[in-house]
Coordinates of C-alpha atoms in Angstrom, one line a residue:
Chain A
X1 CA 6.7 114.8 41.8
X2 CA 9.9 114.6 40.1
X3 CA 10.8 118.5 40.9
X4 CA 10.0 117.5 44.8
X5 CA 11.7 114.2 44.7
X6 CA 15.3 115.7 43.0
X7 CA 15.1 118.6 45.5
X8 CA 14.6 116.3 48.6
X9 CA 17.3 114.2 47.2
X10 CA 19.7 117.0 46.7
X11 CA 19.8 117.6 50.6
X12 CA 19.4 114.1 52.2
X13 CA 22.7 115.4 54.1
X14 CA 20.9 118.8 55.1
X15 CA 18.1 116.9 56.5
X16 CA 19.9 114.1 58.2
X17 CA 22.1 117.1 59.5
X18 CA 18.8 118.5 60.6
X19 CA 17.5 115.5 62.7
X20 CA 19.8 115.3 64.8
X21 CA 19.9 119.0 65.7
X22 CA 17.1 117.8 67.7
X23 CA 19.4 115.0 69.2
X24 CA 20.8 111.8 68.8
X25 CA 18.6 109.4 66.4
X26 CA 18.6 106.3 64.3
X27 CA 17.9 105.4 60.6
X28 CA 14.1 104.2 61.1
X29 CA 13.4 107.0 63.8
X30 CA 14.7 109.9 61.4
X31 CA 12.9 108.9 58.5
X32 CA 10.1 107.7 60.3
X33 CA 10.0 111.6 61.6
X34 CA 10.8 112.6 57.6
X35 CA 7.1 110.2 56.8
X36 CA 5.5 112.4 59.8
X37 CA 6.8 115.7 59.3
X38 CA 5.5 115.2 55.3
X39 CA 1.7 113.7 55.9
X40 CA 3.4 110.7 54.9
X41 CA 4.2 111.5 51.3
X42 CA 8.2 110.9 51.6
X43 CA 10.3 108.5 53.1
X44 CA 14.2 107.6 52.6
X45 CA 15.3 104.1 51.2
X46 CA 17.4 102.5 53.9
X47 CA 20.3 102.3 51.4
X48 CA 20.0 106.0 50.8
X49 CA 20.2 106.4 54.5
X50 CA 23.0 104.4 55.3
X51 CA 25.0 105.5 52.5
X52 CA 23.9 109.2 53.5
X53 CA 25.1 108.4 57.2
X54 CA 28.8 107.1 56.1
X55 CA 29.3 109.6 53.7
X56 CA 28.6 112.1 56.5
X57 CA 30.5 110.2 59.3
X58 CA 33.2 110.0 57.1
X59 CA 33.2 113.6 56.9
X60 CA 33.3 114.7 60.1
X61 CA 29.9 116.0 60.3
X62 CA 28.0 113.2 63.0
X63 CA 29.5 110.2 64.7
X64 CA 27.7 107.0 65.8
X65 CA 27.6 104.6 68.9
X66 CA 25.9 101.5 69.6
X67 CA 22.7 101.7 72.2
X68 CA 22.8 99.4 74.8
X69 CA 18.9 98.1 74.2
X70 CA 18.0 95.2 77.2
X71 CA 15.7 93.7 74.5
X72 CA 16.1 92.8 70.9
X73 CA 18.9 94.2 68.7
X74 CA 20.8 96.7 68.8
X75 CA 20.1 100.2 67.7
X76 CA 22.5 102.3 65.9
X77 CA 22.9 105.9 66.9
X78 CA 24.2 109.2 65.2
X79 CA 25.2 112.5 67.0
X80 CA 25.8 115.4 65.0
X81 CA 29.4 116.7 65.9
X82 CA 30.4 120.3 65.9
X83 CA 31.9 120.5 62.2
X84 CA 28.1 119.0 61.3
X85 CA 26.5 121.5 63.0
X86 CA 28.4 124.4 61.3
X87 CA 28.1 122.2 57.6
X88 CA 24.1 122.4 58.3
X89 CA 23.9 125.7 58.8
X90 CA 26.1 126.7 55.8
X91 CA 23.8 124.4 53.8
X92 CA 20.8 126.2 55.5
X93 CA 21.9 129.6 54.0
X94 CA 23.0 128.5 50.9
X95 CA 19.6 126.6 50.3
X96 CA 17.6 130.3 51.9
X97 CA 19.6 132.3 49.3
X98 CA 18.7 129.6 46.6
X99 CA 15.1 129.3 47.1
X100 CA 14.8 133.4 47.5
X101 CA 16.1 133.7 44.0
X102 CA 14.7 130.2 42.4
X103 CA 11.4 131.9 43.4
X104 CA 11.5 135.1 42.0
X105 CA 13.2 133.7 39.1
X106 CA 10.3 131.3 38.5
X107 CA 7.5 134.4 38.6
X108 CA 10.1 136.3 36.6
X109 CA 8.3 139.3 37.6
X110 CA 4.5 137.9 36.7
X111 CA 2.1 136.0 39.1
X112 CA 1.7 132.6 39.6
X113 CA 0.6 130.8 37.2
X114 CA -1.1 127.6 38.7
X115 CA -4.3 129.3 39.8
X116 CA -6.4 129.0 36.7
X117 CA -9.2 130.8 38.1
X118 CA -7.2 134.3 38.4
X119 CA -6.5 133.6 34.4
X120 CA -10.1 133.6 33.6
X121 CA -10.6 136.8 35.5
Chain B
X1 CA 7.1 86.5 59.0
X2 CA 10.1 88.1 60.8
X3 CA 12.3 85.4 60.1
X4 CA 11.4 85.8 56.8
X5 CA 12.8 89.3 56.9
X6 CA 15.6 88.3 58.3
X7 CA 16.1 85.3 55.7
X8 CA 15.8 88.2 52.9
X9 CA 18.4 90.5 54.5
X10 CA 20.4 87.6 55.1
X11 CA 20.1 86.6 51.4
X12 CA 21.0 90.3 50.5
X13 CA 24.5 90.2 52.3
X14 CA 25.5 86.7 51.5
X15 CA 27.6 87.6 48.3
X16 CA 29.2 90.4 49.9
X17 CA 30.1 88.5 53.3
X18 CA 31.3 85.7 50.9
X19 CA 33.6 88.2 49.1
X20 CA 34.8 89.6 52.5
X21 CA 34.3 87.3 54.9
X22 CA 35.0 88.7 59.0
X23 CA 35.0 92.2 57.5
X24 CA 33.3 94.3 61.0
X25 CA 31.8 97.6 58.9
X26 CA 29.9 95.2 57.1
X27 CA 28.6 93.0 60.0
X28 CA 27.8 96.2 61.6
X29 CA 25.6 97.6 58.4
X30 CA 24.0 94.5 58.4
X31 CA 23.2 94.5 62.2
X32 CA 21.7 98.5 61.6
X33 CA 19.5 97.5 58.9
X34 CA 17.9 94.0 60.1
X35 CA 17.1 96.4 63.3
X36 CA 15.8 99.0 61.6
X37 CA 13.8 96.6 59.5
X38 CA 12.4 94.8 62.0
X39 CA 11.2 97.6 63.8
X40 CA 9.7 99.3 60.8
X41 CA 7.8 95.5 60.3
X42 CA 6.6 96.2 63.8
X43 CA 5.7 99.9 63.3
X44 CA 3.6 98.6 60.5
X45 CA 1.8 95.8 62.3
X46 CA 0.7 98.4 65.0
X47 CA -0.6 100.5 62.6
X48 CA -3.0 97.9 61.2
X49 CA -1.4 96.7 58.4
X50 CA -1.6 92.3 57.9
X51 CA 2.0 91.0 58.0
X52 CA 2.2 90.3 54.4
X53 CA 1.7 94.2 54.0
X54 CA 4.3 95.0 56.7
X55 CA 6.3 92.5 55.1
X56 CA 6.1 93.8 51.8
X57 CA 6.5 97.8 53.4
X58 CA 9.9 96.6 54.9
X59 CA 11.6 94.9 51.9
X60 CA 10.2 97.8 49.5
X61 CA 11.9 100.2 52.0
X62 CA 15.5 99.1 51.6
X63 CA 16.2 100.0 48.1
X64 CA 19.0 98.7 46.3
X65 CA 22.0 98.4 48.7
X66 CA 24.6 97.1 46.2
X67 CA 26.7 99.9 45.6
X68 CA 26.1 100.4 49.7
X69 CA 28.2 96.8 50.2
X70 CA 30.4 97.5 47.3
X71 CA 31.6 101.1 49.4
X72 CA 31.6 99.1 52.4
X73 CA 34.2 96.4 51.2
X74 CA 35.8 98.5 50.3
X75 CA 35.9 96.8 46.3
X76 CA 34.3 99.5 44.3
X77 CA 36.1 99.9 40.8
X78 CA 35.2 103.3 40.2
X79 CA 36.8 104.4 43.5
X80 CA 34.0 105.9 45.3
X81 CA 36.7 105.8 48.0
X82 CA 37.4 109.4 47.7
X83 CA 33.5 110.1 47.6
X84 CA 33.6 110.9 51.7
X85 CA 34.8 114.1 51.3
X86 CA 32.2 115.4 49.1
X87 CA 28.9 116.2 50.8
X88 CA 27.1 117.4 48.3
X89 CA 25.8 114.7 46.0
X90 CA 23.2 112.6 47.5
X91 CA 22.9 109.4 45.7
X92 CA 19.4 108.2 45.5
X93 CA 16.0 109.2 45.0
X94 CA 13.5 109.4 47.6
X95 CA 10.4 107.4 47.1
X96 CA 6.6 108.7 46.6
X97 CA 5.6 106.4 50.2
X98 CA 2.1 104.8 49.5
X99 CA 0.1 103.1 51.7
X100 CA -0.7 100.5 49.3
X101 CA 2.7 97.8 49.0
X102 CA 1.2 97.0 45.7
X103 CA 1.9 100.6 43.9
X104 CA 4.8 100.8 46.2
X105 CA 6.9 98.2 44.6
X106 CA 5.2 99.1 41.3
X107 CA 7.3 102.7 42.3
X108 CA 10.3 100.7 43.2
X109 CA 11.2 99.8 39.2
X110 CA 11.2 103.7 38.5
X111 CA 13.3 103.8 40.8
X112 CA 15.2 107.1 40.6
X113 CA 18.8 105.1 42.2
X114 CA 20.4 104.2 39.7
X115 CA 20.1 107.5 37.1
X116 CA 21.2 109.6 40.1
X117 CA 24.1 108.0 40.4
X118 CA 25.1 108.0 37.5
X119 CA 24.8 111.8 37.4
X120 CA 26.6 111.8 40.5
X121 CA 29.3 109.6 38.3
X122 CA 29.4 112.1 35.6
X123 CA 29.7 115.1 38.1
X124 CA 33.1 113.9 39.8
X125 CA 34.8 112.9 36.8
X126 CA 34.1 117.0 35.4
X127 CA 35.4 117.6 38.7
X128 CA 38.4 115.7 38.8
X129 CA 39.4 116.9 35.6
X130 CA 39.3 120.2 36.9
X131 CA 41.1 119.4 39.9
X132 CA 44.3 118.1 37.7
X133 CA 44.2 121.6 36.2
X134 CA 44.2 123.2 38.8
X135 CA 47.6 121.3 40.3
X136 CA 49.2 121.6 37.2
X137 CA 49.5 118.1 36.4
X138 CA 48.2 119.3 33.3
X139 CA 49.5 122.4 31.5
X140 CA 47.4 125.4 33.0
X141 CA 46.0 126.1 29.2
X142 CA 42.8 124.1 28.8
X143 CA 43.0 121.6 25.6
X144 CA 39.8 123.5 23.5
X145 CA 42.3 126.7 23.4
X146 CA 45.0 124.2 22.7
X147 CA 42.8 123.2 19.6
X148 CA 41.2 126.3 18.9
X149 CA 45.1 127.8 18.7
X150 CA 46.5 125.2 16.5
X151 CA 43.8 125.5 13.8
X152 CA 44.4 129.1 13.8
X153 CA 48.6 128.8 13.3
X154 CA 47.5 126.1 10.4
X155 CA 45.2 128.4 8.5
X156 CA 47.4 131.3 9.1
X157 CA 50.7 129.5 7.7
X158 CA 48.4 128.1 4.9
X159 CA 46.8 131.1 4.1
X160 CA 50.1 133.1 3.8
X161 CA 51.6 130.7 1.7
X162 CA 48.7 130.2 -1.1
X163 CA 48.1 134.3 -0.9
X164 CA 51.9 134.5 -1.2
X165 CA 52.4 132.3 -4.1
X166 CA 49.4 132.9 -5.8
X167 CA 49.6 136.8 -5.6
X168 CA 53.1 137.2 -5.1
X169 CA 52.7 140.0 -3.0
X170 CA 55.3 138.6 -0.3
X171 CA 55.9 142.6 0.7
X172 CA 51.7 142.7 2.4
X173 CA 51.1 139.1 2.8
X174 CA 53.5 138.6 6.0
X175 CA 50.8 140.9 7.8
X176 CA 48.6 137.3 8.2
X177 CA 50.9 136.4 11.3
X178 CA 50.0 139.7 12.7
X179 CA 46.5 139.0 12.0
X180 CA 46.6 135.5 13.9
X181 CA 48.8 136.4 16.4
X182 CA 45.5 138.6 17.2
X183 CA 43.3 136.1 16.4
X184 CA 45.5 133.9 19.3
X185 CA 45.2 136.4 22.0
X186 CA 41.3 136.9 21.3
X187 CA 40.8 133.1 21.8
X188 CA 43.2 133.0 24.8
X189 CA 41.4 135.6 26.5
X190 CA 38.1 134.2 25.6
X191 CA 39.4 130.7 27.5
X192 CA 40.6 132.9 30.7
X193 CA 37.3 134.2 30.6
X194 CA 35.4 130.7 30.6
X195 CA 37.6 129.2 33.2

């Protein structure tokens, strides 16, 4: 759990980036996708979202506009701009390189060793 | 129960809007996350759940926005200003989601928000010190080889003194300063190395 949770957390910004490659979105919509997309085992706090979101706006990498909803309140959107798009995929090859090497490093040349029945043998 | 939500959110910004009153970032942050609260209260009555779990689901789901309002007013002491250039660090932990609001605020008080932030904390200071370094605020020679060279003039003048005088073999002893002016290149270029 905590291996899963502090490597999720290391790239909120990767997978924020990464929602709205599919297009614009909002806070509950993306991490309502992130509950989906995991068989509801993760979701975001808000306040890691919205800090996640200015952090990245005031980057460069998305900008956000208000929806024009006819009923109820307003939603808030986020686009991913250009610079975001080439941030993502620099994050996507550095975390592709990483988990390539994490992995081998981790077998350090042996097998895996969570099946217990392949021990026995 | 909706108006309860919003009587909580409104509860959560009160002291910041009282410390900044007309401020429109934070009116706006406020405006995002009673939507996106709302609808998540609605998402979770759809799916079944009594409104005093859908209630509970909401609030559990915000997490602790302090140091959220603190960035937004712009009156964080530790000058998290300078934070929006680095993309790197994300600051809090994302939560185990259970569908039972009872375990999921039992999760909320392990919390993982505040340690990583603190890590975070750590991180940009280390980084910051290298930074000065590297403008040369700071003179370029890190202050361990500062240290480590000092303590090896001090035990080299000592040494030649108390072998001098004790031995009085002034003609050999003067070779110690050869000796540490190796000893000071070794530990330079062990420094250069490191850095």
């Amino acid at each position: 759990m905590s291996i899963t949770a502090d490597l999720i957390r290391g790239h909120t910004d990767a997978i924020i980036l990464a929602a709205l490659l599919q297009g614009d979105s909002y806070g509950y919509r993306i991490n309502r996708a992130m509950v989906d997309l995991t068989d509801g085992r993760y979701e975001l706090k808000e306040a890691t979202l919205y800090t996640a979101f200015r952090r990245l706006e005031e980057a460069g990498y998305i900008r956000s506009y208000w929806g024009d909803e006819a009923t109820g309140a307003r939603r808030r959107y986020y686009a991913i701009t250009l610079n975001g798009k080439n941030a993502y995929y620099a994050m996507m090859r550095e975390w592709r390189e990483a988990s390539g090497l994490l992995e081998k490093l981790m077998r350090f040349g042996g097998t895996d060793g969570g099946d217990d029945s392949t021990e026995q043998i | 129960m909706k108006e309860k939500l919003k009587e909580h959110i409104q509860i959560l910004f009160a002291d910041a809007e009282r410390r900044s009153p007309d401020n429109r970032q934070l009116a706006e942050l406020k405006e995002e996350l009673l939507q996106n609260t709302l609808e998540k209260y609605d998402h979770m009555i759809e799916t079944g759940r009594t409104p005093e779990t859908a209630y509970a689901l909401a609030i559990s789901g915000i997490g602790d926005i302090e140091e959220l309002l603190n960035d937004v007013i712009g009156e964080d002491p530790i000058g998290r200003a300078t934070r929006g250039a680095k993309t790197a660090d994300a600051p809090a932990a994302p939560v185990l989601r259970d569908q039972d609001p009872e375990e999921n605020r039992e999760s909320d008080e392990t919390d993982e928000n505040v340690d990583g932030d603190e890590d975070d904390e750590d991180d940009e200071d280390d980084e910051d010190d290298e930074g000065e370094n590297g403008d040369g605020k700071r003179p370029p020679r890190s202050r361990w080889y500062a240290l480590v060279s000092g303590i090896i003039w001090t035990v080299t003048l000592g040494s030649y003194f108390a072998l001098s005088f004790t031995t009085h073999a002034w003609s050999t002893t003067w070779l110690l300063f050869i000796m540490g002016i190796a000893a000071d290149n070794v530990a330079e270029g062990i420094f250069d190395l490191r850095r």
